[in-house]
Amino acid sequence: MLLGSNLQFSRWTFFKHLPTRKFKITTLCQNKSVATLCHFETLTSHQKHQIHLYVDTLLQWNKRMNLTAVREVNDVMERHVEDSLAILPPLSDCYRSHCGSSCDKLSLVDVGSGAGLPGVVLAIARPEWDVTLMESMNKRCVFLEHVVGVIGSSNVKIVRGRAENLGQNPCFREQFDVAVARAVAEMRILAEYCLPLVRVGGLFIAAKGHDPKDEIKKAESAIQKVGASLLQVCSVESQSPYGQRTAVICSKDRPTPLKYPRDPGTPAKEPL
């Protein structure tokens, strides 16, 4: 289902520092090609088929619009699919331990979803979750609506709009258990984009590179200003050639002040 800024619906079915903790996202696999896709190998045959449909559609559409710089199937599987699935262990572990409830049924928003990463992959891996793909560019929303139809996921909602506007909209403000963002912006900006969308008691997870320490330190004040605190920095180890990843997890401790998020463009130009 595509939900635009005018709230019209379409035909598709909806939508202070702690010690660093390490999550090994792969098991020891003898075959290197399998080792790099260990998360993918845990999926059911139907889910694997959905992933292949998604990747094929992504690469086909990528020939006529800029969705990803990655052009080969194997690279997409390693660099995008496996990387997106790597978010699941720290997400599930922290939600169960910090939020004190099961993560069998979650509402999750992927902010700045772009080509559907990680949102579409997470929706496939967790069909019991309600996943919202939030994207400001109309042409990308068209792709997302198409690919959701191709893979046949009924747990996905697509929202077209800027995070600054939707974060002030009562339909979305503090409505989600979890917000995720991957390859969108630096942490100071992401905090203002994402945390207003998360309910009190929920989580925000930013997928980052191997060493985001300086970025996290600069973002501490911004995270606090929007009502959250840094909960965990998880080193996510991978056997893929793309190396270590980091999941930065924030806890929404109190309601976000009404002045946040600020007007569109302001968070990026004047980070908190």
Short mmCIF file of C-alpha atoms in Angstrom, two decimals:
data_model
loop_
_atom_site.label_atom_id
_atom_site.label_comp_id
_atom_site.label_asym_id
_atom_site.label_seq_id
_atom_site.Cartn_x
_atom_site.Cartn_y
_atom_site.Cartn_z
CA MET A 1 0.00 0.00 0.00
CA LEU A 2 1.29 3.41 -0.90
CA LEU A 3 0.46 6.26 1.44
CA GLY A 4 1.39 9.68 0.17
CA SER A 5 1.72 12.94 2.00
CA ASN A 6 -1.98 13.60 1.29
CA LEU A 7 -2.85 10.38 3.18
CA GLN A 8 -4.43 8.69 0.18
CA PHE A 9 -4.28 4.92 -0.03
CA SER A 10 -3.63 2.71 -3.04
CA ARG A 11 -4.30 -0.93 -3.81
CA TRP A 12 -1.40 -2.60 -2.05
CA THR A 13 -1.92 -4.19 1.37
CA PHE A 14 -0.25 -2.34 4.28
CA PHE A 15 1.94 -0.71 6.50
CA LYS A 16 25.55 7.16 28.84
CA HIS A 17 27.53 4.62 26.70
CA LEU A 18 27.32 0.96 27.57
CA PRO A 19 30.11 -1.52 26.90
CA THR A 20 30.38 -2.51 23.26
CA ARG A 21 28.74 -5.87 22.65
CA LYS A 22 29.62 -8.19 19.78
CA PHE A 23 27.17 -10.25 17.78
CA LYS A 24 28.59 -12.92 15.50
CA ILE A 25 26.16 -12.99 12.66
CA THR A 26 27.59 -16.06 10.98
CA THR A 27 28.29 -19.61 12.00
CA LEU A 28 31.37 -21.48 10.88
CA CYS A 29 30.63 -22.70 7.39
CA GLN A 30 33.07 -24.79 5.42
CA ASN A 31 32.04 -23.43 2.05
CA LYS A 32 33.08 -19.80 1.63
CA SER A 33 30.19 -18.91 -0.67
CA VAL A 34 27.74 -20.18 1.92
CA ALA A 35 29.67 -18.59 4.80
CA THR A 36 29.12 -15.12 3.38
CA LEU A 37 25.35 -15.71 3.28
CA CYS A 38 24.77 -17.52 6.55
CA HIS A 39 21.77 -15.37 7.49
CA PHE A 40 20.21 -15.95 4.10
CA GLU A 41 20.66 -19.70 4.60
CA THR A 42 18.46 -19.59 7.72
CA LEU A 43 15.44 -18.43 5.69
CA THR A 44 12.71 -20.75 4.46
CA SER A 45 12.58 -21.76 0.81
CA HIS A 46 9.68 -19.38 0.26
CA GLN A 47 11.58 -16.50 1.86
CA LYS A 48 14.65 -17.27 -0.26
CA HIS A 49 12.46 -17.20 -3.34
CA GLN A 50 11.09 -13.81 -2.29
CA ILE A 51 14.63 -12.50 -1.80
CA HIS A 52 15.63 -13.67 -5.28
CA LEU A 53 12.54 -12.00 -6.76
CA TYR A 54 13.43 -8.80 -4.93
CA VAL A 55 17.05 -8.84 -6.12
CA ASP A 56 16.09 -9.61 -9.72
CA THR A 57 13.51 -6.81 -9.75
CA LEU A 58 15.94 -4.38 -8.13
CA LEU A 59 18.60 -5.01 -10.77
CA GLN A 60 16.11 -4.78 -13.63
CA TRP A 61 14.78 -1.42 -12.43
CA ASN A 62 18.31 -0.26 -11.68
CA LYS A 63 19.03 -0.25 -15.41
CA ARG A 64 16.71 2.73 -15.87
CA MET A 65 16.84 4.48 -12.49
CA ASN A 66 19.52 4.91 -9.84
CA LEU A 67 18.61 2.54 -7.01
CA THR A 68 22.01 1.05 -6.15
CA ALA A 69 25.61 1.30 -7.28
CA VAL A 70 25.87 -2.48 -7.00
CA ARG A 71 25.24 -4.18 -10.36
CA GLU A 72 25.84 -7.91 -9.84
CA VAL A 73 23.53 -10.43 -8.17
CA ASN A 74 26.22 -11.90 -5.91
CA ASP A 75 27.30 -8.45 -4.78
CA VAL A 76 23.71 -7.47 -3.98
CA MET A 77 23.26 -10.64 -1.96
CA GLU A 78 26.42 -10.06 0.08
CA ARG A 79 26.51 -6.30 0.31
CA HIS A 80 22.82 -5.53 0.68
CA VAL A 81 20.75 -8.59 1.59
CA GLU A 82 23.12 -10.17 4.10
CA ASP A 83 24.00 -6.75 5.48
CA SER A 84 20.30 -6.02 6.06
CA LEU A 85 19.68 -9.39 7.70
CA ALA A 86 22.61 -8.69 10.04
CA ILE A 87 20.43 -6.13 11.84
CA LEU A 88 18.07 -8.83 13.11
CA PRO A 89 20.14 -10.46 15.90
CA PRO A 90 20.97 -7.24 17.79
CA LEU A 91 17.49 -5.86 17.13
CA SER A 92 15.72 -8.93 18.50
CA ASP A 93 18.13 -9.37 21.41
CA CYS A 94 17.90 -5.75 22.57
CA TYR A 95 14.13 -5.56 22.12
CA ARG A 96 13.57 -8.65 24.26
CA SER A 97 16.01 -7.60 26.97
CA HIS A 98 15.32 -3.86 27.09
CA CYS A 99 11.67 -3.59 26.11
CA GLY A 100 10.67 -6.60 28.19
CA SER A 101 8.37 -8.14 25.64
CA SER A 102 8.37 -10.58 22.77
CA CYS A 103 9.42 -9.37 19.33
CA ASP A 104 7.10 -11.80 17.57
CA LYS A 105 4.87 -8.91 16.53
CA LEU A 106 6.50 -5.54 15.93
CA SER A 107 5.73 -2.36 14.04
CA LEU A 108 8.91 -1.23 12.29
CA VAL A 109 9.62 1.81 10.13
CA ASP A 110 12.52 1.97 7.67
CA VAL A 111 13.35 5.67 7.35
CA GLY A 112 14.77 6.69 3.98
CA SER A 113 14.12 3.21 2.62
CA GLY A 114 15.40 4.02 -0.88
CA ALA A 115 15.50 0.72 -2.74
CA GLY A 116 13.92 -1.07 0.23
CA LEU A 117 17.05 -1.69 2.26
CA PRO A 118 16.81 -2.91 4.88
CA GLY A 119 13.00 -2.70 5.10
CA VAL A 120 11.96 -5.08 2.32
CA VAL A 121 14.50 -7.69 3.40
CA LEU A 122 13.35 -7.45 7.03
CA ALA A 123 9.71 -7.75 5.96
CA ILE A 124 10.53 -10.95 4.11
CA ALA A 125 12.51 -12.40 7.02
CA ARG A 126 9.86 -11.42 9.58
CA PRO A 127 6.44 -11.75 7.90
CA GLU A 128 4.74 -11.39 11.30
CA TRP A 129 6.04 -7.81 11.64
CA ASP A 130 4.25 -4.75 10.25
CA VAL A 131 6.88 -2.93 8.19
CA THR A 132 6.57 0.63 6.92
CA LEU A 133 8.90 1.87 4.17
CA MET A 134 9.26 5.64 4.44
CA GLU A 135 10.69 7.33 1.35
CA SER A 136 10.50 10.92 0.10
CA MET A 137 11.21 10.33 -3.61
CA ASN A 138 8.17 9.41 -5.67
CA LYS A 139 10.04 7.31 -8.26
CA ARG A 140 11.52 5.16 -5.51
CA CYS A 141 8.06 4.75 -3.97
CA VAL A 142 6.82 3.53 -7.34
CA PHE A 143 9.59 0.92 -7.36
CA LEU A 144 8.83 -0.09 -3.78
CA GLU A 145 5.15 -0.55 -4.51
CA HIS A 146 5.99 -2.63 -7.57
CA VAL A 147 8.52 -4.87 -5.84
CA VAL A 148 6.23 -5.45 -2.84
CA GLY A 149 3.63 -6.69 -5.31
CA VAL A 150 6.17 -8.92 -7.03
CA ILE A 151 7.31 -10.61 -3.82
CA GLY A 152 3.75 -10.85 -2.51
CA SER A 153 4.37 -9.46 0.98
CA SER A 154 1.18 -8.45 2.78
CA ASN A 155 2.92 -6.94 5.80
CA VAL A 156 4.39 -3.88 4.06
CA LYS A 157 3.13 -0.31 3.91
CA ILE A 158 4.78 2.40 1.81
CA VAL A 159 4.67 6.03 2.89
CA ARG A 160 5.81 8.85 0.64
CA GLY A 161 7.06 11.90 2.49
CA ARG A 162 9.93 13.51 4.34
CA ALA A 163 10.79 12.31 7.81
CA GLU A 164 10.62 15.89 9.10
CA ASN A 165 6.97 16.20 8.03
CA LEU A 166 5.86 12.69 8.92
CA GLY A 167 7.49 12.96 12.33
CA GLN A 168 5.07 15.79 13.11
CA ASN A 169 2.07 13.88 11.73
CA PRO A 170 -0.02 12.25 14.51
CA CYS A 171 -0.53 9.21 12.25
CA PHE A 172 3.18 8.43 12.47
CA ARG A 173 4.63 10.33 15.42
CA GLU A 174 5.64 7.92 18.20
CA GLN A 175 3.68 5.09 16.58
CA PHE A 176 6.44 2.53 15.94
CA ASP A 177 8.13 -0.04 18.15
CA VAL A 178 11.34 0.17 16.13
CA ALA A 179 12.86 2.55 13.59
CA VAL A 180 15.78 1.53 11.40
CA ALA A 181 17.96 3.45 8.97
CA ARG A 182 20.78 2.34 6.70
CA ALA A 183 23.03 4.55 4.56
CA VAL A 184 20.86 7.65 5.05
CA ALA A 185 22.76 10.27 7.06
CA GLU A 186 25.07 10.79 10.03
CA MET A 187 23.80 10.00 13.53
CA ARG A 188 23.03 13.60 14.56
CA ILE A 189 20.67 13.92 11.61
CA LEU A 190 19.26 10.41 11.89
CA ALA A 191 18.33 10.98 15.53
CA GLU A 192 16.05 13.85 14.55
CA TYR A 193 14.65 11.97 11.56
CA CYS A 194 13.93 8.69 13.31
CA LEU A 195 13.40 9.01 17.04
CA PRO A 196 10.24 11.19 16.84
CA LEU A 197 8.62 8.22 15.07
CA VAL A 198 9.44 5.74 17.86
CA ARG A 199 7.09 5.14 20.78
CA VAL A 200 8.38 5.66 24.30
CA GLY A 201 10.03 2.40 25.26
CA GLY A 202 10.90 1.52 21.67
CA LEU A 203 14.22 1.35 19.82
CA PHE A 204 16.05 3.12 17.03
CA ILE A 205 18.75 1.16 15.19
CA ALA A 206 21.22 2.76 12.81
CA ALA A 207 23.29 0.46 10.60
CA LYS A 208 26.78 1.91 10.42
CA GLY A 209 30.27 1.03 9.24
CA HIS A 210 33.10 -0.57 11.15
CA ASP A 211 34.17 2.41 13.31
CA PRO A 212 31.48 5.02 14.01
CA LYS A 213 32.88 6.10 17.42
CA ASP A 214 33.45 9.76 16.49
CA GLU A 215 30.06 9.98 14.78
CA ILE A 216 28.33 8.53 17.84
CA LYS A 217 30.13 10.88 20.23
CA LYS A 218 29.05 13.91 18.18
CA ALA A 219 25.46 12.63 18.23
CA GLU A 220 25.09 12.15 22.00
CA SER A 221 23.52 15.57 22.54
CA ALA A 222 21.14 15.19 19.58
CA ILE A 223 19.98 11.77 20.81
CA GLN A 224 19.21 13.20 24.26
CA LYS A 225 17.42 16.27 22.88
CA VAL A 226 14.87 14.11 21.03
CA GLY A 227 14.11 12.00 24.10
CA ALA A 228 16.45 9.05 23.82
CA SER A 229 19.71 7.59 25.09
CA LEU A 230 22.42 5.42 23.61
CA LEU A 231 21.64 1.86 24.64
CA GLN A 232 24.15 -0.32 22.84
CA VAL A 233 26.85 -0.24 20.19
CA CYS A 234 26.99 -3.70 18.65
CA SER A 235 29.92 -4.84 16.59
CA VAL A 236 28.38 -7.08 13.94
CA GLU A 237 31.04 -9.37 12.54
CA SER A 238 30.74 -10.84 9.09
CA GLN A 239 32.77 -13.26 7.01
CA SER A 240 31.87 -11.35 3.87
CA PRO A 241 34.59 -9.36 2.09
CA TYR A 242 32.85 -6.14 3.13
CA GLY A 243 33.96 -6.55 6.72
CA GLN A 244 32.60 -5.56 10.08
CA ARG A 245 29.40 -3.59 10.55
CA THR A 246 28.08 -1.73 13.59
CA ALA A 247 24.52 -1.47 14.87
CA VAL A 248 24.00 1.66 16.95
CA ILE A 249 20.94 1.14 19.16
CA CYS A 250 19.11 3.94 20.98
CA SER A 251 16.31 3.65 23.52
CA LYS A 252 13.36 6.04 23.40
CA ASP A 253 13.08 7.10 27.04
CA ARG A 254 10.57 9.95 26.96
CA PRO A 255 8.35 11.80 24.46
CA THR A 256 10.15 13.86 21.85
CA PRO A 257 9.70 17.63 22.40
CA LEU A 258 7.15 19.02 19.96
CA LYS A 259 9.71 21.27 18.28
CA TYR A 260 11.39 18.16 16.81
CA PRO A 261 11.73 17.26 14.04
CA ARG A 262 12.34 20.73 12.69
CA ASP A 263 11.31 21.98 9.25
CA PRO A 264 12.35 19.96 6.18
CA GLY A 265 16.02 20.45 5.39
CA THR A 266 16.93 22.00 8.74
CA PRO A 267 18.24 18.81 10.42
CA ALA A 268 20.70 18.24 7.58
CA LYS A 269 21.80 21.89 7.36
CA GLU A 270 21.95 22.52 11.11
CA PRO A 271 22.42 19.19 12.94
CA LEU A 272 21.58 19.20 16.63
#
